[in-house]
Short mmCIF file of C-alpha atoms and ligand atoms in Angstrom, two decimals:
data_model
loop_
_atom_site.label_atom_id
_atom_site.label_comp_id
_atom_site.label_asym_id
_atom_site.label_seq_id
_atom_site.Cartn_x
_atom_site.Cartn_y
_atom_site.Cartn_z
CA MET U 28 121.08 107.75 -29.93
CA THR U 29 120.82 103.99 -29.62
CA PRO U 30 123.08 101.69 -27.58
CA THR U 31 125.79 100.04 -29.64
CA SER U 32 128.32 97.37 -28.77
CA SER U 33 131.19 98.96 -30.74
CA HIS U 34 131.96 101.29 -27.83
CA PRO U 35 133.54 100.35 -24.54
CA VAL U 36 130.63 99.79 -22.17
CA ILE U 37 131.71 102.73 -20.00
CA GLU U 38 133.82 105.63 -21.27
CA VAL U 39 134.96 108.42 -18.98
CA SER U 40 137.23 111.04 -20.49
CA GLY U 41 138.60 114.22 -18.88
CA LEU U 42 135.84 114.17 -16.24
CA ARG U 43 135.80 117.19 -13.94
CA LYS U 44 133.41 118.04 -11.12
CA SER U 45 133.81 120.71 -8.45
CA TYR U 46 131.79 121.48 -5.37
CA GLY U 47 131.87 125.13 -4.28
CA GLY U 48 134.98 125.81 -6.36
CA ARG U 49 136.90 122.78 -5.02
CA ALA U 50 137.69 120.06 -7.53
CA ALA U 51 136.41 116.67 -6.35
CA VAL U 52 137.18 115.03 -9.71
CA ASP U 53 139.94 116.65 -11.70
CA GLY U 54 140.41 115.09 -15.12
CA VAL U 55 139.55 111.40 -14.66
CA SER U 56 139.68 109.12 -17.73
CA PHE U 57 139.13 105.38 -18.06
CA SER U 58 137.12 102.98 -20.13
CA VAL U 59 135.56 99.66 -19.21
CA GLU U 60 135.12 96.84 -21.69
CA GLU U 61 132.15 94.50 -21.89
CA GLY U 62 132.24 91.78 -19.23
CA GLU U 63 135.00 93.41 -17.18
CA ILE U 64 134.94 93.88 -13.44
CA PHE U 65 136.55 97.30 -13.15
CA GLY U 66 137.52 98.55 -9.71
CA ILE U 67 137.81 102.09 -8.44
CA LEU U 68 140.05 102.28 -5.42
CA GLY U 69 141.17 105.32 -3.48
CA PRO U 70 141.41 106.95 -0.08
CA ASN U 71 138.43 108.71 1.55
CA GLY U 72 137.38 111.83 -0.32
CA ALA U 73 139.39 110.89 -3.43
CA GLY U 74 136.43 111.45 -5.77
CA LYS U 75 135.32 107.84 -6.31
CA THR U 76 131.61 108.28 -5.54
CA THR U 77 131.44 111.53 -7.51
CA THR U 78 132.95 109.70 -10.50
CA VAL U 79 130.51 106.78 -10.38
CA GLU U 80 127.56 109.12 -9.76
CA CYS U 81 128.49 110.89 -13.01
CA VAL U 82 128.47 107.45 -14.71
CA GLU U 83 125.01 106.80 -13.24
CA GLY U 84 123.75 110.22 -14.41
CA LEU U 85 123.08 111.31 -10.84
CA ARG U 86 125.55 114.19 -11.14
CA VAL U 87 126.15 116.49 -14.07
CA PRO U 88 129.87 116.80 -14.93
CA ASP U 89 131.39 120.29 -15.18
CA ALA U 90 133.55 119.08 -18.05
CA GLY U 91 134.56 115.89 -19.84
CA ARG U 92 132.68 113.10 -21.51
CA VAL U 93 130.86 110.16 -19.95
CA ARG U 94 129.18 107.44 -21.99
CA VAL U 95 127.44 104.23 -20.94
CA THR U 96 126.88 101.85 -23.87
CA GLY U 97 127.46 104.92 -26.04
CA LEU U 98 124.73 106.92 -24.28
CA ASP U 99 125.04 110.11 -22.26
CA PRO U 100 123.90 109.30 -18.69
CA VAL U 101 122.43 112.79 -18.25
CA ALA U 102 120.89 113.53 -21.66
CA ASP U 103 119.80 109.91 -22.24
CA HIS U 104 119.03 109.17 -18.61
CA GLU U 105 115.97 107.03 -19.24
CA GLN U 106 117.72 104.79 -21.78
CA VAL U 107 120.78 104.48 -19.54
CA SER U 108 118.64 103.50 -16.56
CA ARG U 109 117.35 100.55 -18.64
CA VAL U 110 120.85 99.10 -19.07
CA LEU U 111 122.45 100.18 -15.81
CA GLY U 112 121.75 98.77 -12.34
CA ALA U 113 122.98 100.79 -9.39
CA GLN U 114 123.28 100.05 -5.71
CA LEU U 115 120.92 102.33 -3.82
CA GLN U 116 121.83 104.59 -0.96
CA GLN U 117 120.17 103.90 2.40
CA SER U 118 117.82 106.91 2.19
CA GLU U 119 116.31 105.79 -1.11
CA LEU U 120 114.05 103.05 0.24
CA GLN U 121 110.97 103.49 2.43
CA ALA U 122 111.24 101.94 5.88
CA LYS U 123 107.78 100.34 5.63
CA LEU U 124 108.41 98.47 2.39
CA THR U 125 108.94 94.74 2.85
CA VAL U 126 111.82 92.93 1.15
CA ARG U 127 109.38 91.16 -1.20
CA GLU U 128 107.59 94.42 -2.07
CA ALA U 129 110.90 96.15 -2.77
CA LEU U 130 112.04 93.33 -5.07
CA GLN U 131 108.68 93.18 -6.88
CA LEU U 132 108.52 96.97 -7.20
CA TYR U 133 112.02 97.25 -8.67
CA ALA U 134 111.45 94.30 -10.98
CA SER U 135 108.24 96.01 -12.22
CA PHE U 136 110.25 99.09 -13.27
CA CYS U 137 112.45 97.00 -15.55
CA PRO U 138 111.67 95.92 -19.12
CA ARG U 139 113.21 92.44 -18.72
CA PRO U 140 113.63 91.74 -14.99
CA ALA U 141 115.39 88.72 -13.51
CA ASP U 142 113.38 86.30 -11.40
CA TRP U 143 113.86 87.93 -7.99
CA ARG U 144 113.26 84.70 -6.03
CA PRO U 145 116.57 82.93 -6.81
CA LEU U 146 118.33 86.27 -6.40
CA ALA U 147 116.82 86.68 -2.92
CA GLU U 148 117.78 83.07 -2.15
CA ARG U 149 121.36 83.63 -3.35
CA LEU U 150 121.65 86.70 -1.12
CA GLY U 151 120.20 84.94 1.94
CA LEU U 152 117.04 87.06 1.95
CA THR U 153 114.40 84.32 1.60
CA ASP U 154 113.69 84.31 5.36
CA LYS U 155 113.32 88.07 5.31
CA LEU U 156 110.82 88.51 2.47
CA THR U 157 108.07 89.72 4.81
CA SER U 158 110.37 91.89 6.94
CA ARG U 159 110.14 95.64 6.58
CA PHE U 160 113.21 97.45 5.26
CA GLY U 161 113.41 99.62 8.40
CA LYS U 162 113.75 96.52 10.59
CA LEU U 163 116.61 94.88 8.66
CA SER U 164 120.16 94.76 9.99
CA GLY U 165 122.85 96.76 8.19
CA GLY U 166 124.12 93.64 6.41
CA GLN U 167 120.60 92.58 5.36
CA LYS U 168 119.93 96.05 3.93
CA GLN U 169 123.18 95.85 2.04
CA ARG U 170 122.21 92.45 0.58
CA LEU U 171 118.83 93.84 -0.47
CA PHE U 172 120.56 96.76 -2.22
CA ILE U 173 122.71 94.29 -4.16
CA ALA U 174 119.60 92.30 -5.13
CA LEU U 175 117.83 95.49 -6.27
CA ALA U 176 120.86 96.50 -8.38
CA LEU U 177 120.70 93.13 -10.14
CA VAL U 178 116.95 92.55 -10.39
CA GLY U 179 116.63 94.47 -13.67
CA ASN U 180 119.06 92.13 -15.46
CA PRO U 181 121.33 95.10 -16.21
CA ARG U 182 124.13 95.14 -18.82
CA VAL U 183 126.19 97.27 -16.47
CA VAL U 184 126.06 97.28 -12.71
CA VAL U 185 127.59 99.97 -10.51
CA LEU U 186 128.34 98.85 -6.97
CA ASP U 187 129.63 101.40 -4.48
CA GLU U 188 130.94 99.84 -1.26
CA LEU U 189 129.53 96.46 -2.28
CA THR U 190 130.32 94.48 0.85
CA THR U 191 130.65 97.18 3.52
CA GLY U 192 128.86 95.96 6.64
CA LEU U 193 128.73 92.33 5.55
CA ASP U 194 130.16 89.55 7.70
CA PRO U 195 133.01 87.48 6.19
CA ARG U 196 130.74 84.69 4.94
CA ALA U 197 128.22 87.08 3.34
CA ARG U 198 131.15 88.96 1.80
CA ARG U 199 132.52 85.78 0.20
CA ASP U 200 129.05 84.74 -1.02
CA THR U 201 128.61 88.18 -2.55
CA TRP U 202 131.98 87.94 -4.34
CA GLN U 203 130.90 84.62 -5.80
CA LEU U 204 127.60 86.14 -6.89
CA ILE U 205 129.39 89.02 -8.61
CA GLU U 206 131.65 86.54 -10.41
CA GLU U 207 128.56 84.64 -11.57
CA VAL U 208 126.92 87.88 -12.71
CA ARG U 209 130.01 88.73 -14.72
CA ALA U 210 130.14 85.22 -16.17
CA GLY U 211 126.68 86.06 -17.54
CA GLY U 212 128.27 88.93 -19.53
CA VAL U 213 127.41 91.81 -17.19
CA THR U 214 129.99 94.61 -16.87
CA VAL U 215 130.69 95.62 -13.27
CA LEU U 216 131.99 98.96 -11.99
CA LEU U 217 132.98 98.46 -8.38
CA VAL U 218 134.02 101.07 -5.82
CA THR U 219 135.70 99.41 -2.88
CA HIS U 220 137.90 100.00 0.13
CA PHE U 221 138.69 96.31 0.54
CA MET U 222 141.98 95.35 -1.06
CA GLU U 223 141.22 91.64 -0.85
CA GLU U 224 137.95 92.26 -2.67
CA ALA U 225 139.66 94.32 -5.39
CA GLN U 226 142.45 91.77 -5.80
CA ARG U 227 140.05 88.85 -5.97
CA LEU U 228 137.36 90.37 -8.22
CA CYS U 229 138.75 93.09 -10.43
CA ASP U 230 140.24 92.59 -13.89
CA ARG U 231 141.58 96.15 -13.80
CA ILE U 232 141.65 98.87 -11.20
CA ALA U 233 141.87 102.66 -11.40
CA VAL U 234 143.50 104.03 -8.25
CA ILE U 235 142.01 107.48 -7.75
CA ASP U 236 143.72 109.96 -5.48
CA LYS U 237 142.85 113.66 -5.04
CA GLY U 238 140.44 113.57 -7.96
CA GLN U 239 142.92 112.08 -10.43
CA VAL U 240 143.83 108.62 -11.69
CA ALA U 241 147.11 107.79 -9.92
CA ALA U 242 147.43 104.41 -11.68
CA LEU U 243 145.35 102.12 -13.87
CA ASP U 244 146.34 98.49 -14.27
CA THR U 245 145.50 94.90 -13.42
CA PRO U 246 145.87 94.04 -9.69
CA ALA U 247 149.10 92.15 -10.53
CA GLY U 248 150.33 95.09 -12.62
CA LEU U 249 149.69 97.52 -9.75
CA ILE U 250 151.60 95.27 -7.37
CA ARG U 251 154.53 95.06 -9.83
CA ARG U 252 154.67 98.86 -9.95
CA THR U 253 155.42 99.09 -6.24
CA ALA U 254 159.07 99.63 -5.49
CA GLY U 255 159.30 96.44 -3.45
CA SER U 256 157.32 93.58 -4.89
CA THR U 257 158.73 91.04 -2.41
CA VAL U 258 158.51 91.31 1.38
CA ILE U 259 161.13 89.55 3.55
CA GLY U 260 160.66 89.43 7.33
CA PHE U 261 162.74 87.73 10.02
CA THR U 262 164.10 88.09 13.55
CA PRO U 263 167.92 87.99 13.36
CA SER U 264 169.87 86.17 16.09
CA ALA U 265 172.27 89.17 16.21
CA PRO U 266 171.94 92.77 14.98
CA LEU U 267 172.71 93.39 11.31
CA ASP U 268 175.11 96.02 10.10
CA GLU U 269 172.96 98.93 8.93
CA HIS U 270 175.36 99.91 6.11
CA GLU U 271 175.27 96.39 4.72
CA VAL U 272 171.46 96.35 4.96
CA GLN U 273 171.16 99.67 3.12
CA ALA U 274 173.53 98.40 0.42
CA LEU U 275 171.36 95.36 -0.39
CA PRO U 276 170.58 95.26 -4.13
CA GLY U 277 167.00 96.13 -5.10
CA LEU U 278 166.12 97.24 -1.55
CA ALA U 279 163.01 99.44 -1.45
CA SER U 280 162.36 99.81 2.29
CA VAL U 281 163.47 98.59 5.72
CA ALA U 282 161.44 98.59 8.94
CA TYR U 283 162.38 97.37 12.41
CA LYS U 284 159.81 96.37 15.03
CA ASP U 285 160.24 94.37 18.24
CA GLY U 286 163.54 92.87 17.06
CA ARG U 287 162.04 91.88 13.73
CA ILE U 288 163.26 93.29 10.45
CA THR U 289 161.01 93.65 7.40
CA LEU U 290 162.56 94.46 4.05
CA THR U 291 160.83 95.08 0.75
CA GLY U 292 162.70 94.58 -2.46
CA THR U 293 163.17 92.11 -5.27
CA ASP U 294 164.21 88.47 -5.56
CA GLU U 295 167.78 89.77 -5.73
CA THR U 296 167.30 91.37 -2.31
CA VAL U 297 166.20 88.00 -0.89
CA ASN U 298 169.31 86.24 -2.19
CA ALA U 299 171.59 89.02 -0.94
CA VAL U 300 170.02 88.97 2.56
CA ILE U 301 170.52 85.23 2.79
CA SER U 302 174.21 85.55 1.81
CA LEU U 303 174.65 88.44 4.25
CA LEU U 304 173.21 86.34 7.09
CA ALA U 305 175.38 83.35 6.12
CA ARG U 306 178.54 85.51 5.97
CA HIS U 307 177.96 86.75 9.52
CA HIS U 308 176.70 83.39 10.87
CA ILE U 309 173.43 85.06 11.85
CA THR U 310 170.31 82.90 12.04
CA ALA U 311 166.99 84.25 10.72
CA HIS U 312 164.16 83.18 13.00
CA GLN U 313 160.59 83.06 11.63
CA LEU U 314 161.81 83.88 8.15
CA ARG U 315 158.93 84.75 5.81
CA VAL U 316 159.20 85.71 2.18
CA THR U 317 155.90 86.87 0.65
CA ASP U 318 154.74 88.73 -2.43
CA ALA U 319 153.69 92.32 -1.90
CA THR U 320 149.90 92.72 -1.80
CA LEU U 321 147.55 95.22 -3.35
CA ASP U 322 147.51 96.84 0.09
CA ASP U 323 151.24 97.59 -0.24
CA ALA U 324 150.71 98.85 -3.81
CA PHE U 325 147.79 101.07 -2.74
CA LEU U 326 149.78 102.71 0.05
CA ASP U 327 152.74 103.18 -2.25
CA LEU U 328 150.66 104.68 -5.07
CA THR U 329 148.55 106.99 -2.94
CA GLU U 330 151.48 108.07 -0.73
CA ALA U 331 153.59 108.77 -3.79
CA SER U 332 151.14 111.43 -4.91
CA ALA U 333 150.59 112.88 -1.39
N1 ATP H 1 127.45 117.18 -2.49
C1 ATP H 1 128.67 117.61 -2.16
N2 ATP H 1 128.89 118.89 -1.80
C2 ATP H 1 130.12 119.35 -1.48
N3 ATP H 1 131.23 118.59 -1.47
C3 ATP H 1 131.08 117.31 -1.82
C4 ATP H 1 129.80 116.74 -2.17
N4 ATP H 1 129.98 115.42 -2.46
C5 ATP H 1 131.30 115.17 -2.29
N5 ATP H 1 131.97 116.29 -1.91
C6 ATP H 1 133.42 116.42 -1.67
O1 ATP H 1 134.09 115.98 -2.83
C7 ATP H 1 135.24 115.19 -2.49
C8 ATP H 1 135.12 113.81 -3.12
O2 ATP H 1 134.03 113.13 -2.53
P1 ATP H 1 133.59 111.65 -2.96
O3 ATP H 1 132.40 111.30 -2.14
O4 ATP H 1 133.48 111.60 -4.43
O5 ATP H 1 134.87 110.84 -2.50
P2 ATP H 1 135.05 109.26 -2.25
O6 ATP H 1 136.36 108.93 -2.90
O7 ATP H 1 133.87 108.53 -2.73
O8 ATP H 1 135.19 109.19 -0.68
P3 ATP H 1 134.83 108.01 0.38
O9 ATP H 1 135.78 106.90 0.14
O10 ATP H 1 135.07 108.70 1.68
O11 ATP H 1 133.39 107.64 0.14
C9 ATP H 1 135.31 115.18 -0.97
O12 ATP H 1 136.20 116.19 -0.57
C10 ATP H 1 133.89 115.51 -0.55
O13 ATP H 1 133.89 116.19 0.68
#
């Protein structure tokens, strides 16, 4: 089989994988189009890494179909490894290898490698080229893994826990780099625990929970699915009547903490709260009205299936 562009770049359909009789991935389906940044989000143990390892051909599915540029990652492993760049796990690099040697070595495996020097520069590794892998800090190792995933000029890059262990500046630089990589037409499959990262980078996200896709949408679409897409918080100058609060239109949730009330609901809820306060001559101190975040949506979606 040869790669073709008529397929989605990544297709996963009815994927199942069990370990010792326990399903880690239980019927996952999604497809990723060329040039997309597709996020996989989910709680610990949800089956995210197992899913992406099946995409990388590192695990053999028990059932279902996985294709990368139309190729089977297990049967056509060699061809897939020419188009797919993956972030390494810690144990996969020798401690004695220097950063330069690692970059040169990985570039030498690839048919049309990128120039590793600007990549190293972009990832803040230029000062570390002669340092041995074993002596790098956690964040420096992480940056090297990102460089190694990109050095082969892949069509598809799989990044699992992209920015874990990076400081805030390195994290932001890495996000920018990923956006630049995508602007160059590369498709990105990104496993992340960081909501801000998913919201900022991903075109679409599959929320995986207990081995299944709990929701698949754009970040904005996922937020809209949450019961309360608007969050209203304030400290009232006098207690509110609980019956009136519960009767607010569009109300999704109410929480009280240290005299402060936080409601989630809709725009209608905001208007109704303001009228309620005005009717009772109650002042709202430190009133904040914000949009719900992906964090709220994630909790809602993964709790809903708990
Ligand atoms: N090699 C393995 N042998 C046995 N069980 C495994 C193996 N790898 C993963 N599991 C189990 O499969 C389930 C899914 O694991 P997986 O690593 O895919 O989840 P994850 O969503 O990536 O989790 P995390 O966010 O914690 O990295 C977990 O219950 C895990 O314990």
